[in-house]
Tab-separated table of C-alpha atoms in Angstrom:
chain	number	residue	atom	x	y	z
D	22	MET	CA	-78.257	-108.499	5.670
D	23	ARG	CA	-79.349	-105.636	7.895
D	24	GLU	CA	-76.119	-105.945	9.778
D	25	PHE	CA	-74.232	-105.873	6.545
D	26	GLN	CA	-76.118	-102.763	5.428
D	27	TYR	CA	-75.394	-101.136	8.801
D	28	PHE	CA	-71.752	-102.030	8.526
D	29	ALA	CA	-71.510	-100.770	4.955
D	30	ARG	CA	-73.150	-97.437	5.880
D	31	ASN	CA	-70.858	-97.022	8.819
D	32	LEU	CA	-67.877	-97.895	6.695
D	33	TYR	CA	-69.002	-95.330	4.194
D	34	TRP	CA	-69.249	-92.654	6.859
D	35	TYR	CA	-65.998	-93.696	8.452
D	36	SER	CA	-64.255	-93.642	5.088
D	37	ALA	CA	-65.835	-90.365	4.149
D	38	THR	CA	-64.765	-88.847	7.467
D	39	ILE	CA	-61.270	-90.271	7.198
D	40	LEU	CA	-60.990	-89.196	3.600
D	41	THR	CA	-62.252	-85.691	4.357
D	42	ALA	CA	-59.926	-85.460	7.323
D	43	GLY	CA	-57.107	-86.785	5.141
D	44	LEU	CA	-57.995	-84.286	2.466
D	45	PHE	CA	-57.982	-81.464	4.966
D	46	ALA	CA	-54.771	-82.769	6.452
D	47	ALA	CA	-53.229	-82.981	3.000
D	48	LEU	CA	-54.447	-79.502	2.172
D	49	TRP	CA	-53.144	-78.180	5.461
D	50	LEU	CA	-49.852	-79.920	4.838
D	51	ILE	CA	-49.605	-78.546	1.328
D	52	GLN	CA	-50.421	-75.072	2.606
D	53	GLU	CA	-47.919	-75.308	5.444
D	54	THR	CA	-45.281	-76.709	3.123
D	55	ALA	CA	-46.013	-73.937	0.658
D	56	PHE	CA	-45.786	-71.378	3.435
D	57	ALA	CA	-42.611	-72.918	4.700
D	58	ALA	CA	-41.188	-73.074	1.184
D	59	ALA	CA	-42.231	-69.519	0.531
D	60	ALA	CA	-40.735	-68.407	3.845
D	61	LEU	CA	-37.586	-70.339	3.074
D	62	GLY	CA	-37.492	-68.833	-0.403
D	63	ILE	CA	-38.026	-65.355	0.946
D	64	THR	CA	-35.359	-65.921	3.580
D	65	PHE	CA	-33.000	-67.206	0.944
D	66	LEU	CA	-33.800	-64.397	-1.443
D	67	SER	CA	-33.482	-61.758	1.255
D	68	PHE	CA	-30.211	-63.372	2.360
D	69	VAL	CA	-28.917	-63.198	-1.197
D	70	SER	CA	-30.166	-59.668	-1.760
D	71	ASN	CA	-28.898	-58.617	1.691
D	72	ARG	CA	-25.491	-59.912	0.794
D	73	ALA	CA	-25.623	-58.061	-2.497
D	74	LEU	CA	-26.808	-54.948	-0.675
D	75	THR	CA	-24.110	-55.297	1.956
D	76	ARG	CA	-21.551	-55.699	-0.800
D	77	ARG	CA	-22.856	-52.607	-2.560
D	78	VAL	CA	-22.861	-50.591	0.680
D	79	GLU	CA	-19.314	-51.745	1.394
D	80	LYS	CA	-18.278	-50.808	-2.134
D	81	ALA	CA	-19.980	-47.412	-1.833
D	82	SER	CA	-18.304	-46.811	1.547
D	83	GLU	CA	-14.970	-47.758	0.032
D	84	GLN	CA	-15.569	-45.374	-2.889
D	85	LYS	CA	-16.613	-42.632	-0.443
D	86	ARG	CA	-13.459	-43.196	1.623
D	87	HIS	CA	-11.413	-42.971	-1.554
D	88	LEU	CA	-13.195	-39.802	-2.668
D	89	ASP	CA	-12.793	-38.290	0.819
D	90	GLN	CA	-9.073	-38.997	0.640
D	91	GLN	CA	-8.895	-37.433	-2.816
D	92	LEU	CA	-10.844	-34.415	-1.558
D	93	ILE	CA	-8.562	-33.970	1.431
D	94	GLN	CA	-5.560	-34.299	-0.872
D	95	SER	CA	-6.933	-31.739	-3.337
D	96	GLN	CA	-7.861	-29.415	-0.471
D	97	LYS	CA	-4.321	-29.770	0.821
D	98	LEU	CA	-2.937	-29.008	-2.639
D	99	ALA	CA	-5.262	-26.020	-2.994
D	100	ALA	CA	-4.152	-24.769	0.417
D	101	ILE	CA	-0.493	-25.180	-0.587
D	102	GLY	CA	-1.230	-23.337	-3.848
D	103	GLU	CA	-2.919	-20.477	-2.042
D	104	LEU	CA	-0.184	-20.387	0.546
D	105	SER	CA	2.557	-20.303	-2.110
D	106	SER	CA	0.946	-17.494	-4.034
D	107	GLY	CA	0.459	-15.601	-0.763
D	108	ILE	CA	4.117	-16.128	0.134
D	109	ALA	CA	5.161	-15.035	-3.369
D	110	HIS	CA	3.263	-11.792	-3.029
D	111	GLU	CA	4.387	-11.006	0.514
D	112	ILE	CA	8.057	-11.743	-0.213
D	113	ASN	CA	8.217	-10.333	-3.746
D	114	ASN	CA	7.144	-6.868	-2.656
D	115	PRO	CA	9.980	-6.318	-0.167
D	116	LEU	CA	12.366	-7.974	-2.654
D	117	ALA	CA	11.288	-5.483	-5.312
D	118	ILE	CA	12.035	-2.606	-2.941
D	119	ILE	CA	15.432	-4.115	-2.040
D	120	GLY	CA	16.204	-4.465	-5.764
D	121	GLN	CA	15.252	-0.867	-6.461
D	122	GLU	CA	17.221	0.540	-3.514
D	123	THR	CA	20.269	-1.382	-4.738
D	124	GLU	CA	19.792	0.041	-8.241
D	125	TRP	CA	19.569	3.515	-6.716
D	126	ILE	CA	22.769	2.960	-4.727
D	127	TRP	CA	24.519	1.900	-7.959
D	128	HIS	CA	23.153	4.986	-9.666
D	129	LEU	CA	24.464	7.268	-6.908
D	130	LEU	CA	27.858	5.563	-6.859
D	131	LYS	CA	28.226	5.758	-10.639
D	132	LYS	CA	27.612	9.483	-10.555
D	133	ASP	CA	30.206	10.441	-7.956
D	134	SER	CA	33.381	8.677	-7.060
D	135	LEU	CA	33.013	10.252	-3.628
D	136	PRO	CA	29.387	10.805	-2.763
D	137	SER	CA	28.231	14.357	-2.103
D	138	PRO	CA	26.587	15.027	1.299
D	139	GLU	CA	23.135	14.701	-0.351
D	140	ALA	CA	24.059	11.478	-2.122
D	141	ASP	CA	25.591	10.185	1.103
D	142	GLN	CA	22.297	10.863	2.871
D	143	GLU	CA	20.410	9.037	0.134
D	144	LEU	CA	22.804	6.091	0.268
D	145	ARG	CA	22.211	5.733	4.006
D	146	GLY	CA	18.475	6.016	3.457
D	147	SER	CA	18.574	3.255	0.840
D	148	LEU	CA	20.664	0.983	3.051
D	149	GLN	CA	18.297	1.518	5.974
D	150	GLU	CA	15.386	0.658	3.716
D	151	ILE	CA	17.099	-2.546	2.607
D	152	VAL	CA	17.581	-3.580	6.254
D	153	ARG	CA	13.908	-2.737	6.963
D	154	GLN	CA	12.690	-4.832	4.042
D	155	VAL	CA	14.950	-7.762	4.987
D	156	ASP	CA	13.360	-7.628	8.472
D	157	ARG	CA	9.945	-7.656	6.821
D	158	CYS	CA	10.865	-10.804	4.882
D	159	LYS	CA	12.328	-12.336	8.033
D	160	GLU	CA	9.120	-11.718	9.955
D	161	ILE	CA	7.125	-13.485	7.262
D	162	THR	CA	9.433	-16.487	7.011
D	163	HIS	CA	9.648	-16.852	10.820
D	164	LYS	CA	5.881	-16.767	11.171
D	165	LEU	CA	5.623	-19.268	8.348
D	166	LEU	CA	8.027	-21.554	10.126
D	167	ASP	CA	5.874	-21.308	13.258
D	168	PHE	CA	2.908	-22.060	11.066
D	169	ALA	CA	4.526	-25.073	9.456
D	170	ARG	CA	6.189	-26.421	12.587
D	171	LYS	CA	3.545	-28.455	14.302
D	172	LYS	CA	4.739	-28.066	17.857
D	173	GLU	CA	3.484	-31.017	19.823
D	174	PRO	CA	1.210	-29.519	22.485
D	175	LEU	CA	2.273	-30.191	26.053
D	176	ILE	CA	-0.893	-30.727	28.016
D	177	GLN	CA	-1.235	-29.231	31.491
D	178	LYS	CA	-4.233	-28.397	33.640
D	179	ALA	CA	-4.888	-24.659	33.459
D	180	ASP	CA	-7.157	-22.070	35.005
D	181	LEU	CA	-8.347	-20.307	31.848
D	182	ASN	CA	-9.754	-17.298	33.740
D	183	LYS	CA	-6.262	-16.658	35.074
D	184	LEU	CA	-4.632	-17.342	31.672
D	185	ILE	CA	-6.959	-14.880	29.901
D	186	GLU	CA	-6.643	-12.295	32.681
D	187	ASP	CA	-2.829	-12.282	32.327
D	188	MET	CA	-3.158	-11.512	28.606
D	189	ALA	CA	-5.951	-8.955	29.179
D	190	ARG	CA	-3.702	-7.014	31.571
D	191	LEU	CA	-0.973	-7.021	28.945
D	192	VAL	CA	-3.269	-5.465	26.348
D	193	GLU	CA	-5.153	-3.236	28.802
D	194	LYS	CA	-2.309	-0.769	29.317
D	195	GLU	CA	-2.289	0.353	25.700
D	196	ALA	CA	-6.047	-0.085	25.359
D	197	THR	CA	-6.740	2.324	28.227
D	198	GLN	CA	-4.653	4.984	26.484
D	199	ASN	CA	-7.027	4.625	23.521
D	200	LYS	CA	-10.068	4.743	25.856
D	201	ILE	CA	-10.860	1.077	25.262
D	202	ARG	CA	-12.513	-0.610	28.252
D	203	ILE	CA	-11.957	-4.306	28.882
D	204	VAL	CA	-15.018	-5.855	30.553
D	205	ARG	CA	-14.609	-9.241	32.284
D	206	ASP	CA	-17.395	-11.749	32.693
D	207	TYR	CA	-15.623	-14.837	33.988
D	208	GLN	CA	-17.495	-17.859	35.313
D	209	GLN	CA	-15.918	-18.154	38.744
D	210	ASP	CA	-16.127	-21.939	39.100
D	211	LEU	CA	-14.936	-22.639	35.552
D	212	PRO	CA	-13.441	-26.152	35.448
D	213	ARG	CA	-9.697	-26.368	34.955
D	214	VAL	CA	-8.942	-27.346	31.378
D	215	GLU	CA	-6.295	-29.742	30.105
D	216	THR	CA	-4.543	-27.728	27.424
D	217	ASP	CA	-1.240	-26.244	26.297
D	218	PRO	CA	-1.123	-22.913	28.179
D	219	PRO	CA	1.593	-21.111	26.104
D	220	LEU	CA	-0.160	-22.002	22.831
D	221	LEU	CA	-3.518	-20.862	24.184
D	222	ARG	CA	-1.936	-17.647	25.529
D	223	GLN	CA	-0.706	-16.913	21.994
D	224	VAL	CA	-4.263	-17.275	20.644
D	225	VAL	CA	-5.852	-15.146	23.394
D	226	LEU	CA	-3.258	-12.402	22.938
D	227	ASN	CA	-3.832	-12.439	19.177
D	228	LEU	CA	-7.609	-12.123	19.589
D	229	LEU	CA	-7.331	-9.327	22.179
D	230	ASN	CA	-4.810	-7.492	20.040
D	231	ASN	CA	-7.031	-7.783	16.959
D	232	ALA	CA	-10.032	-6.594	18.993
D	233	ALA	CA	-8.088	-3.543	20.216
D	234	HIS	CA	-7.039	-2.720	16.638
D	235	ALA	CA	-10.618	-3.127	15.405
D	236	VAL	CA	-11.951	-0.780	18.105
D	237	GLU	CA	-9.110	1.743	17.597
D	238	LYS	CA	-10.499	4.272	20.100
D	239	ASP	CA	-13.451	4.658	22.488
D	240	GLY	CA	-14.963	1.214	22.689
D	241	THR	CA	-15.303	-1.961	24.682
D	242	ILE	CA	-13.815	-5.442	24.585
D	243	THR	CA	-15.875	-7.963	26.557
D	244	ILE	CA	-14.299	-11.237	27.603
D	245	SER	CA	-16.501	-13.991	28.970
D	246	THR	CA	-15.845	-17.557	30.012
D	247	GLN	CA	-18.398	-20.253	30.728
D	248	GLU	CA	-18.847	-23.970	30.962
D	249	SER	CA	-21.043	-25.323	28.198
D	250	ALA	CA	-22.559	-28.631	27.140
D	251	ASN	CA	-20.533	-31.757	26.313
D	252	ASN	CA	-17.833	-31.049	28.855
D	253	THR	CA	-16.483	-28.001	27.049
D	254	VAL	CA	-15.681	-24.441	28.016
D	255	GLU	CA	-16.457	-21.420	25.910
D	256	LEU	CA	-14.232	-18.359	25.732
D	257	VAL	CA	-15.878	-15.373	24.069
D	258	PHE	CA	-14.147	-12.185	22.909
D	259	ARG	CA	-16.575	-9.482	21.820
D	260	ASP	CA	-15.539	-6.050	20.567
D	261	THR	CA	-17.371	-2.911	19.526
D	262	GLY	CA	-14.990	-2.318	16.614
D	263	CYS	CA	-15.522	-1.779	12.905
D	264	GLY	CA	-16.749	-5.343	12.284
D	265	ILE	CA	-15.964	-7.660	9.386
D	266	SER	CA	-17.724	-7.653	6.033
D	267	LYS	CA	-19.501	-10.784	4.791
D	268	GLU	CA	-16.954	-11.487	2.030
D	269	HIS	CA	-14.049	-11.077	4.457
D	270	LEU	CA	-15.641	-13.416	7.034
D	271	ASP	CA	-15.143	-16.444	4.777
D	272	LYS	CA	-11.433	-15.711	4.418
D	273	ILE	CA	-10.704	-14.523	7.951
D	274	PHE	CA	-8.827	-17.705	8.964
D	275	ASP	CA	-7.003	-18.061	5.604
D	276	PRO	CA	-3.228	-17.629	5.683
D	277	PHE	CA	-2.070	-14.187	4.456
D	278	PHE	CA	-5.552	-12.722	4.548
D	279	THR	CA	-5.346	-9.239	6.054
D	280	THR	CA	-7.293	-6.008	5.864
D	281	LYS	CA	-4.384	-4.070	7.345
D	282	PRO	CA	-2.406	-1.749	5.048
D	283	THR	CA	0.395	-3.341	3.028
D	284	GLY	CA	3.425	-4.102	5.142
D	285	LYS	CA	1.523	-3.669	8.426
D	286	GLY	CA	0.135	-7.159	8.923
D	287	THR	CA	1.202	-10.555	7.654
D	288	GLY	CA	-2.308	-12.047	7.772
D	289	LEU	CA	-1.035	-15.089	9.628
D	290	GLY	CA	-2.264	-14.373	13.194
D	291	LEU	CA	-5.773	-15.788	12.894
D	292	SER	CA	-4.774	-18.717	10.709
D	293	ILE	CA	-2.095	-19.668	13.285
D	294	SER	CA	-4.726	-19.304	16.046
D	295	HIS	CA	-7.111	-21.512	14.098
D	296	GLY	CA	-4.405	-24.164	13.721
D	297	ILE	CA	-3.577	-24.065	17.451
D	298	ILE	CA	-7.207	-24.375	18.582
D	299	THR	CA	-7.790	-27.285	16.215
D	300	ARG	CA	-4.696	-29.015	17.569
D	301	LEU	CA	-5.998	-28.477	21.101
D	302	GLY	CA	-9.148	-30.336	20.085
D	303	GLY	CA	-11.320	-27.222	20.037
D	304	ARG	CA	-13.065	-24.917	17.604
D	305	ILE	CA	-12.827	-21.220	16.868
D	306	SER	CA	-15.598	-19.272	15.158
D	307	VAL	CA	-16.532	-15.700	14.421
D	308	VAL	CA	-19.755	-13.746	14.084
D	309	SER	CA	-19.636	-10.199	12.800
D	310	GLU	CA	-21.304	-7.490	10.802
D	311	VAL	CA	-19.806	-4.280	9.488
D	312	GLY	CA	-20.258	-1.502	12.047
D	313	LYS	CA	-21.505	-3.904	14.709
D	314	GLY	CA	-18.237	-5.293	16.073
D	315	ALA	CA	-17.074	-8.889	16.085
D	316	THR	CA	-17.419	-11.879	18.405
D	317	PHE	CA	-14.808	-14.625	18.395
D	318	THR	CA	-15.725	-17.805	20.259
D	319	ILE	CA	-13.326	-20.554	21.271
D	320	GLU	CA	-14.728	-23.882	22.399
D	321	LEU	CA	-12.287	-26.154	24.188
D	322	PRO	CA	-12.814	-29.600	25.622
D	323	VAL	CA	-12.176	-29.762	29.379
D	324	LYS	CA	-10.232	-32.936	28.636
D	325	PRO	CA	-8.997	-33.466	25.076
D	326	LEU	CA	-9.940	-36.809	23.560
D	327	ARG	CA	-7.271	-39.443	23.155
D	328	GLY	CA	-5.247	-38.844	20.014
D	329	GLU	CA	-6.431	-35.260	20.110
D	330	PRO	CA	-4.345	-33.201	19.945
E	14	MET	CA	16.496	5.820	-22.975
E	15	PRO	CA	15.756	7.766	-26.128
E	16	SER	CA	12.032	8.200	-25.495
E	17	SER	CA	10.455	10.690	-23.165
E	18	ALA	CA	7.460	8.665	-22.138
E	19	LYS	CA	5.200	10.044	-19.476
E	20	VAL	CA	4.792	7.311	-16.892
E	21	LEU	CA	2.345	6.956	-13.996
E	22	ILE	CA	3.306	4.580	-11.180
E	23	VAL	CA	0.398	3.067	-9.242
E	24	ASP	CA	1.398	1.075	-6.148
E	25	ASP	CA	0.289	1.021	-2.515
E	26	GLU	CA	3.886	0.511	-1.278
E	27	GLU	CA	5.112	4.023	-0.646
E	28	ARG	CA	8.815	3.249	-0.673
E	29	PHE	CA	8.418	1.296	-3.912
E	30	ARG	CA	6.794	4.337	-5.549
E	31	ILE	CA	9.412	6.782	-4.286
E	32	THR	CA	12.485	4.824	-5.389
E	33	LEU	CA	11.014	3.671	-8.689
E	34	ARG	CA	10.114	7.261	-9.493
E	35	LYS	CA	13.668	8.409	-8.735
E	36	LEU	CA	15.090	5.623	-10.911
E	37	LEU	CA	12.782	6.271	-13.869
E	38	THR	CA	13.368	10.027	-13.641
E	39	ALA	CA	17.124	9.404	-13.579
E	40	ASN	CA	16.609	7.456	-16.822
E	41	GLY	CA	15.008	10.414	-18.539
E	42	LEU	CA	11.350	9.622	-18.052
E	43	GLU	CA	8.695	12.025	-16.915
E	44	THR	CA	7.004	10.335	-13.962
E	45	ASN	CA	4.315	10.686	-11.391
E	46	ALA	CA	3.186	8.251	-8.692
E	47	VAL	CA	-0.052	7.522	-6.853
E	48	GLY	CA	-0.958	4.997	-4.157
E	49	SER	CA	-4.256	3.502	-5.320
E	50	GLY	CA	-6.389	2.590	-8.321
E	51	ARG	CA	-8.878	5.313	-7.481
E	52	GLU	CA	-6.136	7.974	-7.365
E	53	ALA	CA	-4.828	6.689	-10.721
E	54	ILE	CA	-8.272	7.167	-12.296
E	55	GLU	CA	-8.464	10.726	-10.955
E	56	GLU	CA	-4.917	11.438	-12.167
E	57	LEU	CA	-5.622	10.122	-15.690
E	58	LYS	CA	-8.748	12.270	-15.868
E	59	GLN	CA	-6.562	15.310	-15.070
E	60	GLN	CA	-3.759	14.682	-17.581
E	61	PRO	CA	-2.739	12.146	-20.262
E	62	TYR	CA	-0.059	9.501	-19.690
E	63	ASP	CA	1.709	7.206	-22.157
E	64	VAL	CA	2.427	4.265	-19.891
E	65	ILE	CA	0.956	3.236	-16.538
E	66	LEU	CA	2.781	0.843	-14.207
E	67	LEU	CA	0.019	-0.791	-12.226
E	68	ASP	CA	0.150	-3.007	-9.139
E	69	VAL	CA	-2.507	-5.736	-8.782
E	70	LYS	CA	-3.016	-6.287	-5.067
E	71	MET	CA	-4.104	-2.974	-3.626
E	72	PRO	CA	-6.711	-2.151	-1.001
E	73	GLU	CA	-10.117	-0.760	-2.031
E	74	MET	CA	-9.769	-1.205	-5.790
E	75	ASP	CA	-7.468	-3.899	-7.166
E	76	GLY	CA	-5.362	-3.505	-10.305
E	77	ILE	CA	-7.748	-5.447	-12.576
E	78	GLU	CA	-10.698	-3.236	-11.654
E	79	ALA	CA	-8.512	-0.151	-12.037
E	80	LEU	CA	-7.223	-1.333	-15.455
E	81	ALA	CA	-10.777	-1.613	-16.824
E	82	GLU	CA	-11.576	1.917	-15.604
E	83	LEU	CA	-8.286	3.402	-16.862
E	84	LYS	CA	-8.879	1.929	-20.329
E	85	LYS	CA	-12.336	3.514	-20.362
E	86	ILE	CA	-10.795	6.940	-19.726
E	87	SER	CA	-7.920	6.539	-22.203
E	88	LYS	CA	-8.136	3.688	-24.695
E	89	ASN	CA	-4.620	4.333	-25.974
E	90	VAL	CA	-2.729	4.373	-22.684
E	91	GLU	CA	-0.465	1.320	-22.344
E	92	VAL	CA	-0.681	-0.440	-19.002
E	93	ILE	CA	2.127	-2.612	-17.662
E	94	ILE	CA	1.154	-4.719	-14.683
E	95	LEU	CA	3.936	-4.933	-12.127
E	96	THR	CA	2.972	-7.325	-9.375
E	97	GLY	CA	4.356	-9.572	-6.686
E	98	HIS	CA	1.493	-11.963	-7.219
E	99	ALA	CA	1.912	-14.455	-10.058
E	100	SER	CA	-1.283	-16.015	-11.278
E	101	VAL	CA	-2.173	-17.292	-14.734
E	102	ASP	CA	-5.841	-16.375	-14.240
E	103	VAL	CA	-4.946	-12.803	-13.341
E	104	ALA	CA	-2.541	-12.519	-16.294
E	105	VAL	CA	-5.232	-13.812	-18.699
E	106	GLU	CA	-7.770	-11.340	-17.327
E	107	ILE	CA	-5.286	-8.485	-17.662
E	108	MET	CA	-4.520	-9.308	-21.294
E	109	ARG	CA	-8.259	-9.592	-21.989
E	110	LEU	CA	-8.756	-6.105	-20.586
E	111	GLY	CA	-6.043	-4.728	-22.863
E	112	GLY	CA	-3.055	-4.773	-20.533
E	113	TYR	CA	0.244	-4.480	-22.433
E	114	GLU	CA	2.530	-6.597	-20.280
E	115	TYR	CA	2.568	-8.567	-17.058
E	116	LEU	CA	5.781	-8.336	-15.058
E	117	LEU	CA	6.611	-10.061	-11.811
E	118	LYS	CA	8.271	-8.201	-8.950
E	119	PRO	CA	11.178	-7.978	-8.335
E	120	CYS	CA	11.889	-6.948	-11.913
E	121	PRO	CA	15.411	-5.841	-13.021
E	122	MET	CA	15.482	-2.142	-13.927
E	123	ASP	CA	16.900	-2.804	-17.425
E	124	GLU	CA	14.013	-5.109	-18.214
E	125	LEU	CA	11.434	-2.662	-16.883
E	126	LEU	CA	12.948	0.210	-18.878
E	127	ALA	CA	12.906	-1.921	-22.041
E	128	LYS	CA	9.242	-2.804	-21.489
E	129	ILE	CA	8.305	0.834	-20.903
E	130	GLU	CA	10.178	1.789	-24.084
E	131	SER	CA	8.413	-0.861	-26.134
E	132	ALA	CA	4.999	0.068	-24.683
E	133	TYR	CA	5.696	3.718	-25.484
E	134	GLU	CA	6.644	2.851	-29.088
E	135	ARG	CA	3.381	0.999	-29.489
E	136	LYS	CA	1.445	3.887	-28.005
E	137	THR	CA	3.045	6.481	-30.339
E	138	ALA	CA	2.552	4.203	-33.390
E	139	ARG	CA	-1.101	3.806	-32.525
E	140	ASP	CA	-1.550	7.538	-31.922
E	141	GLU	CA	0.087	8.178	-35.316
E	142	ARG	CA	-2.221	5.740	-37.100
E	143	LEU	CA	-5.239	7.340	-35.464
E	144	ARG	CA	-4.060	10.809	-36.489
E	145	LYS	CA	-3.581	9.638	-40.123
E	146	ALA	CA	-7.000	7.993	-40.159
E	147	GLU	CA	-8.604	11.183	-38.916
E	148	ALA	CA	-6.671	13.317	-41.471
E	149	THR	CA	-7.565	11.071	-44.471
E	150	PRO	CA	-10.770	12.389	-46.109
E	151	THR	CA	-13.445	9.719	-46.393
E	152	ASN	CA	-14.106	8.474	-49.940
E	153	PRO	CA	-17.687	9.392	-50.854
E	154	SER	CA	-17.964	6.427	-53.296
E	155	SER	CA	-17.201	3.904	-50.602
């Protein structure tokens, strides 16, 4: 009986232990399963929401691309609109003068069958004016053609110090007569740049010419070249001229924008320069204040990226 | 042209001013010409004009700004805008400021003369109405 009691007590303890262990094991299992299920659920949910998010991002990117395209298109249209109205103005003025001179010639011819010496003089004057105005129109249309014709740049390695110096000498002759000093600050070991030398020459000449006009008399044009970060070179043209007002600065690279008197400038020089520098993979910028001169900076890559220009 | 309108030409293109003046004078009009909006304002302060031919794109002061100032000096002067620059916005602004007509360069001389004539008629009719209104004694009962 004692043995039986001993056995029963032991069995009780064994069972209790096993049951407790089983309970803990079951609890542990339930917990782990719950954790695993929760983790699985979270993974699934995050997968689903990630997919939805990805889809939304893709859709947003697509919409952005579409909007960007629309923006570019509308900017292009706006540019064409501005350009057309600029062309209309620049061409209509000489046309109006041609029309008037022709009317005056008719008037003189109606009056006399054989023109008097004074009328003859006036006739010649009117004809000369017509030729002058036709030349004015021709200059505008030729520059426009240059502007429109995207000449494919022909890339060659060039020493930009030499390229700029050639143009500086060209401008210097006239500049010296107006007591304008050209100061050079070239970086001697400037890396040779892969670019289109004739196109770049056109830009440099345009900037130096503008600088000389801005200075007019008694001033300085400083040209500096230097290598800068990201494998680029910087060409800086600083003048001590009249400077550019804040409202003009925004329009300085716009086609037909000019501060020169009517008939003296077409307002295409800087916009052509801007186009060339962009095609050469670079950037052109200006800093100026009225009465404090202007600084034009060209940044050019030493080696243009592929597809650029 | 039967009228003898007094016309002021305002344009920064010198040759345009010279030849247009000769043509208008040859057509019996009394003319004068200046090269900027500011000069036009000074000129109108000095003497009256019937019709002003005004360019839009001029340095310093553009035609729209000048038109507003000219109308302040002489409300009755008729202003014809003669411009190489066609823009609906500009035309609307000009009409709002009391501009009489908006012509695009190059404009045939016959058309310009007809516009000047019609502007002058309007100016004289308005002057006449103003004179009558001033001459009519005001009714004390009203």
